[in-house]
Amino acid sequence: MITRIIIDLLFAVGVFFILAGVIGMLRMPDTFCRLQSSTNIVTMGSLPILIGCAVYGFYIGNSSIAVKSMIIAVFILLTNPAASHAMTKAAYRSGARDVNNSEYHCEEGEENNG
């Protein structure tokens, strides 16, 4: 009974972050903010669901579900930051700017490479 409540709570947390990220994707004004929201969807949304799947797999005695869920979670944790960085860098190099076309303002002594 307690295990089932924990699984349901993990699923609910994952769905909450997925919905919040989707709302962020719709409401954010520019490409870079939307990339940040999409990264949060993958990380904060999928990891609680995968942890819930792992707990469920161990709970019913099917360890293959649990192990596969944990492997997928580790893979997401390792690849998501690099993929997000690559997409952001590609967007910046292709000319995507923010809504106001504002430039990055450096402090004195720093160069403005943007």
PDB file of C-alpha atoms in Angstrom:
ATOM      1  CA  MET A   1       0.000   0.000   0.000  1.00  0.00           C
ATOM      2  CA  ILE A   2       2.721   2.494   0.968  1.00  0.00           C
ATOM      3  CA  THR A   3       4.779   1.453  -2.041  1.00  0.00           C
ATOM      4  CA  ARG A   4       1.856   2.118  -4.357  1.00  0.00           C
ATOM      5  CA  ILE A   5       1.406   5.604  -2.849  1.00  0.00           C
ATOM      6  CA  ILE A   6       5.109   6.346  -3.374  1.00  0.00           C
ATOM      7  CA  ILE A   7       4.889   5.172  -6.996  1.00  0.00           C
ATOM      8  CA  ASP A   8       1.805   7.320  -7.615  1.00  0.00           C
ATOM      9  CA  LEU A   9       3.467  10.353  -6.022  1.00  0.00           C
ATOM     10  CA  LEU A  10       6.553   9.936  -8.208  1.00  0.00           C
ATOM     11  CA  PHE A  11       4.357   9.694 -11.299  1.00  0.00           C
ATOM     12  CA  ALA A  12       2.395  12.774 -10.222  1.00  0.00           C
ATOM     13  CA  VAL A  13       5.610  14.772  -9.680  1.00  0.00           C
ATOM     14  CA  GLY A  14       6.846  13.748 -13.119  1.00  0.00           C
ATOM     15  CA  VAL A  15       3.582  14.680 -14.816  1.00  0.00           C
ATOM     16  CA  PHE A  16       3.536  18.023 -12.962  1.00  0.00           C
ATOM     17  CA  PHE A  17       6.990  18.948 -14.230  1.00  0.00           C
ATOM     18  CA  ILE A  18       6.117  17.823 -17.758  1.00  0.00           C
ATOM     19  CA  LEU A  19       3.001  20.014 -17.757  1.00  0.00           C
ATOM     20  CA  ALA A  20       4.907  22.958 -16.255  1.00  0.00           C
ATOM     21  CA  GLY A  21       7.589  22.570 -18.909  1.00  0.00           C
ATOM     22  CA  VAL A  22       5.041  22.439 -21.717  1.00  0.00           C
ATOM     23  CA  ILE A  23       3.408  25.602 -20.405  1.00  0.00           C
ATOM     24  CA  GLY A  24       6.877  27.156 -20.250  1.00  0.00           C
ATOM     25  CA  MET A  25       7.544  26.128 -23.854  1.00  0.00           C
ATOM     26  CA  LEU A  26       4.331  27.831 -24.945  1.00  0.00           C
ATOM     27  CA  ARG A  27       4.838  30.987 -22.910  1.00  0.00           C
ATOM     28  CA  MET A  28       8.566  31.625 -23.202  1.00  0.00           C
ATOM     29  CA  PRO A  29       9.415  34.410 -25.627  1.00  0.00           C
ATOM     30  CA  ASP A  30      12.556  33.196 -27.369  1.00  0.00           C
ATOM     31  CA  THR A  31      14.507  30.150 -28.468  1.00  0.00           C
ATOM     32  CA  PHE A  32      16.923  30.008 -25.570  1.00  0.00           C
ATOM     33  CA  CYS A  33      14.222  30.152 -22.895  1.00  0.00           C
ATOM     34  CA  ARG A  34      12.297  27.454 -24.732  1.00  0.00           C
ATOM     35  CA  LEU A  35      15.398  25.255 -24.833  1.00  0.00           C
ATOM     36  CA  GLN A  36      15.718  25.653 -21.080  1.00  0.00           C
ATOM     37  CA  SER A  37      12.095  24.600 -20.624  1.00  0.00           C
ATOM     38  CA  SER A  38      12.519  21.591 -22.887  1.00  0.00           C
ATOM     39  CA  THR A  39      15.577  20.493 -20.930  1.00  0.00           C
ATOM     40  CA  ASN A  40      13.589  20.712 -17.704  1.00  0.00           C
ATOM     41  CA  ILE A  41      10.838  18.590 -19.244  1.00  0.00           C
ATOM     42  CA  VAL A  42      13.318  15.818 -19.986  1.00  0.00           C
ATOM     43  CA  THR A  43      15.174  15.974 -16.688  1.00  0.00           C
ATOM     44  CA  MET A  44      12.583  16.924 -14.088  1.00  0.00           C
ATOM     45  CA  GLY A  45       9.700  15.175 -15.835  1.00  0.00           C
ATOM     46  CA  SER A  46      11.125  11.870 -16.905  1.00  0.00           C
ATOM     47  CA  LEU A  47      13.377  11.075 -13.945  1.00  0.00           C
ATOM     48  CA  PRO A  48      10.623  10.824 -11.286  1.00  0.00           C
ATOM     49  CA  ILE A  49       8.574   8.694 -13.677  1.00  0.00           C
ATOM     50  CA  LEU A  50      11.558   6.420 -14.323  1.00  0.00           C
ATOM     51  CA  ILE A  51      12.261   6.153 -10.591  1.00  0.00           C
ATOM     52  CA  GLY A  52       8.597   5.251 -10.089  1.00  0.00           C
ATOM     53  CA  CYS A  53       8.932   2.569 -12.770  1.00  0.00           C
ATOM     54  CA  ALA A  54      12.006   1.187 -11.036  1.00  0.00           C
ATOM     55  CA  VAL A  55      10.229   1.078  -7.678  1.00  0.00           C
ATOM     56  CA  TYR A  56       7.250  -0.615  -9.343  1.00  0.00           C
ATOM     57  CA  GLY A  57       9.532  -3.160 -11.017  1.00  0.00           C
ATOM     58  CA  PHE A  58      11.138  -4.106  -7.730  1.00  0.00           C
ATOM     59  CA  TYR A  59       7.730  -4.108  -6.017  1.00  0.00           C
ATOM     60  CA  ILE A  60       6.193  -6.671  -8.370  1.00  0.00           C
ATOM     61  CA  GLY A  61       9.368  -8.719  -8.469  1.00  0.00           C
ATOM     62  CA  ASN A  62      10.287  -7.969 -12.078  1.00  0.00           C
ATOM     63  CA  SER A  63      13.792  -6.639 -11.704  1.00  0.00           C
ATOM     64  CA  SER A  64      14.308  -6.281 -15.467  1.00  0.00           C
ATOM     65  CA  ILE A  65      11.835  -3.369 -15.532  1.00  0.00           C
ATOM     66  CA  ALA A  66      13.637  -1.734 -12.626  1.00  0.00           C
ATOM     67  CA  VAL A  67      17.109  -2.170 -14.063  1.00  0.00           C
ATOM     68  CA  LYS A  68      16.064  -0.901 -17.490  1.00  0.00           C
ATOM     69  CA  SER A  69      14.426   2.143 -15.923  1.00  0.00           C
ATOM     70  CA  MET A  70      17.547   2.933 -13.927  1.00  0.00           C
ATOM     71  CA  ILE A  71      19.780   2.545 -16.990  1.00  0.00           C
ATOM     72  CA  ILE A  72      17.558   4.919 -18.961  1.00  0.00           C
ATOM     73  CA  ALA A  73      17.645   7.427 -16.071  1.00  0.00           C
ATOM     74  CA  VAL A  74      21.455   7.328 -15.937  1.00  0.00           C
ATOM     75  CA  PHE A  75      21.609   7.736 -19.711  1.00  0.00           C
ATOM     76  CA  ILE A  76      19.346  10.799 -19.518  1.00  0.00           C
ATOM     77  CA  LEU A  77      21.425  12.299 -16.721  1.00  0.00           C
ATOM     78  CA  LEU A  78      24.615  11.830 -18.739  1.00  0.00           C
ATOM     79  CA  THR A  79      23.401  12.968 -22.154  1.00  0.00           C
ATOM     80  CA  ASN A  80      20.819  15.684 -21.464  1.00  0.00           C
ATOM     81  CA  PRO A  81      23.255  18.481 -20.479  1.00  0.00           C
ATOM     82  CA  ALA A  82      25.471  17.866 -23.511  1.00  0.00           C
ATOM     83  CA  ALA A  83      22.494  17.685 -25.874  1.00  0.00           C
ATOM     84  CA  SER A  84      21.006  20.870 -24.441  1.00  0.00           C
ATOM     85  CA  HIS A  85      24.331  22.664 -24.780  1.00  0.00           C
ATOM     86  CA  ALA A  86      24.726  21.491 -28.379  1.00  0.00           C
ATOM     87  CA  MET A  87      21.208  22.659 -29.313  1.00  0.00           C
ATOM     88  CA  THR A  88      21.756  26.038 -27.657  1.00  0.00           C
ATOM     89  CA  LYS A  89      25.097  26.520 -29.363  1.00  0.00           C
ATOM     90  CA  ALA A  90      23.585  25.584 -32.738  1.00  0.00           C
ATOM     91  CA  ALA A  91      20.716  28.017 -32.198  1.00  0.00           C
ATOM     92  CA  TYR A  92      23.132  30.797 -31.284  1.00  0.00           C
ATOM     93  CA  ARG A  93      25.367  30.127 -34.275  1.00  0.00           C
ATOM     94  CA  SER A  94      22.413  30.015 -36.665  1.00  0.00           C
ATOM     95  CA  GLY A  95      21.444  33.521 -35.646  1.00  0.00           C
ATOM     96  CA  ALA A  96      18.645  32.970 -33.151  1.00  0.00           C
ATOM     97  CA  ARG A  97      18.489  35.918 -30.808  1.00  0.00           C
ATOM     98  CA  ASP A  98      16.255  36.850 -27.957  1.00  0.00           C
ATOM     99  CA  VAL A  99      13.035  38.785 -28.434  1.00  0.00           C
ATOM    100  CA  ASN A 100      14.519  42.227 -27.845  1.00  0.00           C
ATOM    101  CA  ASN A 101      17.681  41.558 -29.888  1.00  0.00           C
ATOM    102  CA  SER A 102      19.648  42.743 -26.897  1.00  0.00           C
ATOM    103  CA  GLU A 103      23.357  42.157 -26.756  1.00  0.00           C
ATOM    104  CA  TYR A 104      25.233  40.657 -23.863  1.00  0.00           C
ATOM    105  CA  HIS A 105      26.768  43.504 -21.891  1.00  0.00           C
ATOM    106  CA  CYS A 106      30.201  42.691 -20.532  1.00  0.00           C
ATOM    107  CA  GLU A 107      31.727  44.179 -17.491  1.00  0.00           C
ATOM    108  CA  GLU A 108      34.875  46.223 -17.895  1.00  0.00           C
ATOM    109  CA  GLY A 109      37.881  44.193 -18.927  1.00  0.00           C
ATOM    110  CA  GLU A 110      35.877  41.426 -20.618  1.00  0.00           C
ATOM    111  CA  GLU A 111      35.393  40.932 -24.321  1.00  0.00           C
ATOM    112  CA  ASN A 112      31.988  40.738 -25.956  1.00  0.00           C
ATOM    113  CA  ASN A 113      32.091  37.649 -28.183  1.00  0.00           C
ATOM    114  CA  GLY A 114      28.373  37.703 -28.903  1.00  0.00           C
TER     115      GLY A 114
END
